[in-house]
């Protein structure tokens, strides 16, 4: 059975059973080429897909999914979803009405280069690193691409599909100087294979990791912090989004609950999500329920303007749906950002403090419910307006909302980071944070 | 799950295309998940995952493909594409006709569930979750309790052109309870999440009410806790999930995935003293019903108990097939993968520090000022530099040898090899705890464990 046949089978069966159903199918093609020691060491080619349903029975919502597209598996999916719905205590569930959303292609010919060019890109990136004698080991170098076709349909009339994808260059390597060892990584991500440049990524790695060699311990204390875009993007993706999700607000888990219209950040801080950006890696024509994509300003000059909603949270809170519904075929309805970014500012003057270049341990050291974080960081000490020396073996700690309130300057250039969602940020200066070291 | 003749045809075709070894991995999962918040079922899902991965070796070069179209036409076409992807390979002898001579190994059911995946209805599950929620109500400050019950059953077949044919059925169950306590000072959490390779009889080992009570108590402790101090100090790490520090700081450095590329600071150190002599470190995939146990690894090799470090001396790495080809070390049944979308790499199973002889109370004696990390969250490591971090979920100040006020938000950071040298005493109260470990071949269930132990000095990140 094809994905379309499976979708139609499920919708017809649901109608016959008198159940409201929404079907989301995704189909992905992936290619990964890994280079090592000047040779291609591993190639992975893949096709994968699955189909998930959300059903509403007597105002209760249930979910199930399958990767096996046989009538038996699809029947099991409907039966389990039905049972799962009846188990729910909450009523008031519904599927939004909708119409034809069209077929969209956001990827075009972006990945159509010959295999040989892609193989060469991975080899060139590795060679670019090895040209520097301080590179002791290149652990991993990879070219990878992915294209996804998503199809949405429901018994309420929603019908649409879109295709998207990306090409990625990624490397992780170890640099050494004397007894100092640093393991770093670098990547470049684009919708166009031709926009990637292995030489540029290699130089970025050598620059970003090389500057940390010879790091010294940091003395425990309170310092001004300069978050580089990558590091701030990680923190924002982990903590910021959690607080803005209306689902978390409704479940009493967000510290921003009850603060609508109030000041929640420094007045120079504006946070935007825009799924319509022409080059945005997470751009999409509509969300997981078929709501059309539009730009949303969550925080404007420090004031909280809206939470992120899907149809369910918007109805419960009696506000406008921002079109942030997310669902994978395996998952349940949630809210997720697309291209989330901090509006750039007037520039940062580095005088005294710590540049934070990267953060580690976010999944364990950042608690979005309490807003508190204590994270291993990598970075550099700034003294008298100059970068003095790299520092290591330290943590940075604080409360995320206090951090937002204490932002004192923002850089002029936006950089995108795909590590925790697609998050863009300029350099962010924070008045003072706690650092623990020797 | 697939006919022997088809498996044989795929493997032979790959061999005929020049691969020295061909391996086919097929799996089918059934999963269920329930999320209950304050008595209400918020999300209930069920799913089937189904797919195959084909891996071909050309020396130490690997090509891998996966798909969830398992029809004969699709699998044979996939094999052809994969052979072509490699390109230059010549035609070799396919090793005879008429199918491979598989040596069939069927799991003995060492970790088989007492209550099968299909038994008991969803209401029964919900009742047990409600017991956990009730247990968590240990004070008026407990505002919310969230419980996630996850169950899965995975059927696996691994076959290769050397005649390996292994079938395994893995059932795992985990209940994960988060209690949220709140007062005018803010919101804090307590988290307890036992899991084992078994069915719903997990609740006989860990009564839900008790799991809930522990989560509630931890949330209350964190609510009255002050921010952790910052600086370098002695730390006593609690037993059980405390072992996550060595999972990060030591375990990952002993996987051939990084050892083979000399990308681990512990490469080429067999027979050398790499840790303090009080440290014996073991990775055991055979523990009955262990969260990280399975009868076969994902390359079809039987699980084993591997002594990694004995009294401080490095005895073995964790070795998968590719790691063995690259290093010459004997495979240790450590080839694991999240699912068919990943090729296997060397990974941990149930990894722990063996019990020592120091009575637990003695560990605290003589500490003027330090931290007792009673329960740990997760962590992370960069094997190339050994730099690691991990979060303390429940911590207390040690003053004049006594456990005193609770502190929250502590993060321990260091370099693996240095921290291992600084373990000065190990107690005799080994316990294990389940976790999910993310690495190159995906996110996997692993157990970590240890007795209480004392590290003479480590950086504690908190409020300066």
XYZ file of C-alpha atoms in Angstrom, chain A:
438
model
C 0.000 0.000 0.000
C 1.347 3.492 -0.784
C 1.159 6.333 1.769
C -1.721 7.939 -0.106
C -3.600 4.638 -0.248
C -2.993 4.093 3.475
C -4.210 7.631 4.269
C -7.374 7.147 2.197
C -7.967 3.699 3.720
C -7.769 5.164 7.245
C -10.015 8.136 6.504
C -12.647 5.935 4.833
C -12.617 3.428 7.687
C -12.899 6.239 10.237
C -15.880 7.732 8.409
C -17.558 4.322 8.255
C -17.065 3.965 12.031
C -18.361 7.491 12.638
C -15.041 8.686 14.105
C -13.408 12.054 13.404
C -9.840 11.417 12.284
C -6.793 13.318 11.133
C -4.029 11.450 9.296
C -0.441 12.610 9.040
C 1.977 10.657 6.847
C 5.614 11.475 6.312
C 8.062 9.871 3.974
C 11.773 10.599 4.217
C 14.769 9.913 1.998
C 18.204 10.270 3.514
C 21.800 10.016 2.330
C 24.863 10.193 4.567
C 28.478 9.974 3.456
C 31.100 9.706 6.159
C 34.774 10.309 5.427
C 37.739 9.180 7.486
C 41.469 9.169 6.765
C 40.966 10.476 3.244
C 38.512 7.740 2.294
C 34.790 7.297 2.346
C 34.270 5.077 5.361
C 30.498 4.791 5.522
C 27.547 5.512 3.263
C 23.987 5.271 4.467
C 21.004 5.429 2.213
C 17.502 5.288 3.560
C 13.840 5.528 2.890
C 11.485 5.597 5.808
C 7.964 6.605 6.464
C 5.033 6.189 8.733
C 1.471 7.185 9.241
C -0.155 8.482 12.398
C -3.759 9.181 13.326
C -5.408 11.484 15.794
C -9.018 10.549 16.442
C -11.723 12.280 18.429
C -14.487 10.175 19.916
C -17.111 11.731 22.209
C -14.867 14.782 22.589
C -11.896 12.665 23.665
C -8.638 12.452 21.726
C -6.532 9.356 21.048
C -3.468 8.575 18.980
C -1.778 5.641 17.222
C 0.704 5.142 14.411
C 2.290 2.523 12.198
C 5.193 2.083 9.827
C 3.716 -1.128 8.485
C 1.200 -0.321 5.768
C -0.905 -3.466 5.688
C -4.704 -3.474 6.227
C -4.162 -5.439 9.498
C -1.721 -2.823 10.859
C -3.977 0.072 9.792
C -7.003 -1.586 11.409
C -4.984 -2.040 14.617
C -4.052 1.631 14.520
C -7.670 2.778 14.340
C -8.731 0.381 17.072
C -5.886 1.424 19.418
C -6.467 5.120 18.743
C -10.156 4.623 19.519
C -9.353 2.788 22.793
C -6.771 5.417 23.706
C -9.344 8.152 23.172
C -11.899 6.499 25.434
C -9.274 6.291 28.162
C -8.863 10.079 28.230
C -10.498 11.934 31.068
C -10.645 15.219 29.259
C -13.524 16.065 26.903
C -13.822 19.053 24.574
C -11.420 17.599 22.034
C -12.062 18.434 18.396
C -10.463 18.457 14.980
C -10.277 21.839 13.267
C -12.293 22.256 10.094
C -10.203 22.925 7.010
C -9.956 22.754 3.274
C -7.567 22.096 0.452
C -4.088 23.427 1.305
C -2.371 22.470 -1.938
C 0.890 20.695 -2.727
C 4.010 22.701 -1.927
C 7.641 22.115 -2.812
C 10.055 24.099 -0.636
C 13.098 22.089 -1.636
C 13.155 22.303 -5.420
C 16.430 21.143 -6.939
C 18.466 21.917 -3.803
C 19.825 18.379 -3.394
C 20.115 17.381 -7.036
C 23.943 17.476 -7.303
C 25.688 14.238 -8.393
C 26.709 11.742 -5.714
C 30.372 12.239 -6.588
C 30.221 15.950 -5.613
C 28.702 15.098 -2.253
C 31.337 12.440 -1.616
C 34.005 15.023 -2.458
C 32.491 17.593 -0.077
C 32.964 15.214 2.865
C 36.539 14.378 1.785
C 37.389 18.073 1.280
C 36.143 19.017 4.713
C 38.310 16.362 6.333
C 41.347 17.366 4.270
C 40.756 20.998 5.242
C 41.040 20.069 8.923
C 44.071 17.827 8.496
C 45.978 20.655 6.825
C 46.439 22.118 10.322
C 49.106 20.276 12.332
C 47.281 20.967 15.589
C 44.430 18.672 14.452
C 45.289 15.416 16.159
C 42.310 13.305 15.196
C 39.319 13.872 13.005
C 36.704 11.765 14.707
C 33.914 12.236 12.238
C 33.262 14.106 9.011
C 29.962 13.794 7.307
C 27.867 15.054 4.449
C 24.249 14.335 4.965
C 20.992 15.240 3.244
C 17.374 14.625 3.962
C 14.166 15.258 2.098
C 10.773 14.852 3.644
C 7.340 14.698 2.101
C 4.537 15.369 4.589
C 0.892 14.674 3.808
C -2.025 15.776 5.951
C -5.690 14.845 5.633
C -8.744 14.753 7.861
C -12.399 13.805 7.922
C -13.066 17.557 8.433
C -11.794 18.377 4.953
C -8.141 19.250 5.561
C -5.953 18.064 2.657
C -2.449 19.186 1.785
C 1.160 18.183 1.332
C 4.615 19.708 1.262
C 8.168 18.664 0.557
C 11.204 20.065 2.319
C 14.793 19.112 3.019
C 18.345 20.155 3.805
C 21.997 19.428 3.149
C 24.444 19.338 6.062
C 28.205 19.297 6.471
C 29.343 18.238 9.921
C 32.643 17.433 11.575
C 33.986 16.634 15.014
C 37.720 16.622 15.716
C 40.384 16.938 18.369
C 43.030 19.648 18.415
C 46.142 19.530 20.579
C 48.850 21.956 21.595
C 51.295 20.833 24.255
C 49.258 18.939 26.824
C 46.082 20.823 26.001
C 43.394 18.817 24.170
C 40.123 20.192 22.840
C 37.352 18.325 21.077
C 35.087 20.543 19.009
C 32.526 20.341 16.241
C 31.402 22.521 13.367
C 28.575 22.342 10.869
C 26.924 24.169 8.006
C 23.348 23.594 7.011
C 21.447 24.752 3.956
C 18.521 23.934 1.682
C 20.964 24.011 -1.234
C 23.879 21.620 -1.555
C 25.694 24.259 -3.589
C 25.566 26.748 -0.720
C 27.868 24.528 1.358
C 31.607 25.165 1.242
C 33.820 22.547 2.901
C 36.793 24.969 3.077
C 34.738 27.550 4.936
C 33.470 24.977 7.451
C 37.030 23.677 8.012
C 38.309 27.203 8.683
C 35.445 27.856 11.087
C 36.346 24.694 12.999
C 40.045 25.571 13.214
C 39.205 29.080 14.365
C 36.540 28.126 16.916
C 38.282 25.131 18.482
C 41.881 26.335 18.051
C 41.240 29.439 20.127
C 40.371 27.219 23.135
C 43.767 25.465 23.228
C 45.890 26.219 26.255
C 42.825 26.931 28.352
C 43.302 27.722 32.040
C 40.958 27.088 34.938
C 38.529 29.911 35.677
C 38.401 31.408 39.156
C 34.966 31.060 40.739
C 33.082 34.331 40.758
C 30.503 36.582 39.149
C 31.351 37.925 35.717
C 29.735 39.691 32.819
C 28.795 37.074 30.180
C 29.032 37.363 26.401
C 27.045 34.506 24.868
C 28.085 33.742 21.332
C 25.064 33.155 19.037
C 25.512 29.371 19.031
C 25.546 29.153 22.835
C 22.613 31.500 23.333
C 20.660 29.621 20.667
C 21.131 26.378 22.615
C 19.846 27.935 25.837
C 16.925 29.638 24.113
C 15.948 26.465 22.256
C 15.990 24.463 25.485
C 14.450 26.901 27.989
C 12.787 29.743 26.086
C 10.565 27.637 23.942
C 9.339 25.574 26.875
C 8.133 28.729 28.636
C 6.323 30.063 25.551
C 4.413 26.877 24.793
C 0.734 27.410 25.620
C 0.536 23.673 26.303
C 2.995 24.089 29.190
C 1.216 27.251 30.334
C -2.107 25.368 30.510
C -0.461 22.521 32.402
C 0.956 24.937 34.972
C 4.580 24.286 34.035
C 5.550 27.661 32.595
C 7.004 30.474 34.658
C 5.505 32.904 32.133
C 1.924 31.883 33.010
C -0.119 34.929 34.011
C 2.452 37.384 32.674
C 0.767 38.330 29.392
C 1.427 41.976 28.541
C 4.040 42.257 31.292
C 7.759 42.905 31.074
C 9.558 39.535 31.053
C 12.889 40.546 29.476
C 15.184 43.482 28.903
C 13.535 46.073 26.690
C 16.076 45.490 23.960
C 14.875 41.854 23.668
C 12.454 40.947 20.878
C 11.722 37.300 20.077
C 10.097 36.305 16.790
C 9.071 33.073 15.062
C 8.683 33.158 11.300
C 7.766 30.039 9.284
C 7.504 32.133 6.105
C 11.208 33.098 5.817
C 12.224 32.243 2.227
C 15.487 30.578 3.321
C 14.349 29.408 6.747
C 15.385 25.834 7.462
C 12.142 25.187 9.320
C 9.842 27.125 6.983
C 6.530 25.486 6.119
C 3.279 26.476 4.405
C 1.009 25.184 7.204
C 1.312 23.550 10.595
C 0.534 19.960 11.670
C -3.216 20.695 11.783
C -3.324 22.622 8.513
C -3.294 26.155 9.988
C -1.593 28.563 7.556
C 1.892 29.733 8.554
C 2.417 33.317 9.717
C 5.000 35.429 11.559
C 4.525 35.712 15.348
C 6.186 38.159 17.764
C 6.279 36.478 21.195
C 8.242 39.089 23.116
C 8.368 42.668 21.859
C 10.860 45.051 23.503
C 10.724 42.920 26.633
C 6.913 42.660 26.789
C 5.186 39.275 26.522
C 2.749 39.490 23.569
C 1.500 35.937 23.040
C 2.162 32.293 23.786
C 2.551 29.711 21.013
C -0.714 27.948 20.240
C -2.319 25.117 18.345
C -6.093 24.874 17.839
C -6.590 23.075 21.162
C -4.654 25.504 23.381
C -6.063 28.553 21.559
C -9.638 27.387 22.141
C -8.969 26.603 25.814
C -7.436 30.026 26.416
C -9.925 31.841 24.182
C -7.274 33.476 22.014
C -6.161 33.427 18.395
C -4.361 30.330 17.135
C -0.767 31.222 16.197
C -0.406 28.122 13.993
C 2.292 26.342 16.006
C 0.747 22.868 16.021
C 3.387 20.166 15.764
C 3.117 16.421 15.451
C 5.289 13.706 14.032
C 3.502 10.568 12.884
C 4.691 8.878 16.091
C 3.766 11.719 18.382
C 0.883 13.585 19.908
C -0.289 17.117 19.203
C 2.095 19.677 20.636
C 3.393 23.134 19.903
C 6.756 23.798 18.292
C 8.633 26.746 16.856
C 9.772 27.029 13.255
C 12.475 29.655 12.661
C 12.733 31.204 16.147
C 15.061 34.178 16.483
C 16.198 37.053 18.669
C 16.065 40.347 16.814
C 19.635 41.720 16.458
C 20.591 44.934 18.271
C 23.090 47.771 18.195
C 26.252 45.743 18.827
C 28.284 44.427 21.778
C 31.449 46.054 23.146
C 33.540 43.438 24.939
C 35.339 44.958 27.929
C 35.581 42.615 30.974
C 33.984 39.186 31.372
C 33.630 35.717 29.892
C 32.805 34.850 26.296
C 30.705 31.673 26.312
C 31.285 29.863 23.031
C 29.462 26.606 23.717
C 27.312 24.973 26.396
C 27.207 21.295 27.384
C 24.839 19.141 29.419
C 21.654 21.071 28.621
C 19.383 18.042 28.902
C 20.387 17.573 32.537
C 21.625 20.959 33.711
C 18.831 23.216 32.513
C 15.460 22.824 34.221
C 12.825 24.694 32.202
C 10.208 24.217 34.931
C 12.201 26.054 37.599
C 13.960 28.233 35.014
C 17.271 27.424 36.655
C 20.358 26.317 34.798
C 23.858 25.255 35.777
C 25.827 24.231 32.701
C 29.295 23.255 31.648
C 30.629 25.963 29.359
C 33.565 26.541 27.053
C 34.916 30.003 26.483
C 37.400 32.820 26.750
C 38.313 35.430 29.335
C 38.067 39.063 28.243
C 40.233 41.643 30.004
C 40.613 45.337 29.184
C 38.587 45.034 25.998
C 40.743 42.186 24.643
C 40.411 38.407 24.581
C 43.022 37.472 27.200
C 43.051 33.641 27.265
C 40.748 30.591 26.941
C 39.195 29.090 30.076
C 37.965 25.559 30.886
C 36.490 23.285 33.539
C 33.832 25.733 34.644
C 30.094 26.117 34.769
C 27.749 29.036 34.305
C 24.606 29.175 36.419
C 21.551 31.350 36.767
C 17.850 31.716 36.227
C 16.711 32.043 32.622
C 14.143 34.788 33.262
C 16.648 36.810 35.296
C 19.115 36.361 32.458
C 16.581 37.737 29.952
C 15.937 40.725 32.218
C 19.659 41.415 32.569
C 20.548 41.504 28.881
C 22.580 44.684 28.387
C 23.496 44.521 24.698
C 22.816 42.515 21.530
C 25.072 41.966 18.530
C 24.209 43.167 15.047
C 24.383 39.846 13.202
C 22.013 36.927 13.357
C 23.423 33.384 13.249
C 21.273 30.260 12.971
C 21.844 27.169 15.097
C 20.024 23.892 14.356
C 21.012 22.037 17.548
C 17.881 22.712 19.604
C 15.344 23.432 16.902
C 16.184 26.110 14.345
C 17.144 29.043 16.548
C 18.734 32.326 15.480
C 20.547 34.723 17.759
C 23.067 37.555 17.708
C 25.811 37.877 20.379
C 24.100 38.421 23.745
C 25.671 40.375 26.623
C 24.348 39.680 30.121
C 25.173 41.998 33.030
C 26.320 39.327 35.482
C 26.165 35.566 35.970
C 27.633 33.040 38.411
C 30.653 31.100 37.208
C 32.116 28.145 39.116
C 35.627 26.893 38.508
C 38.788 26.346 40.475
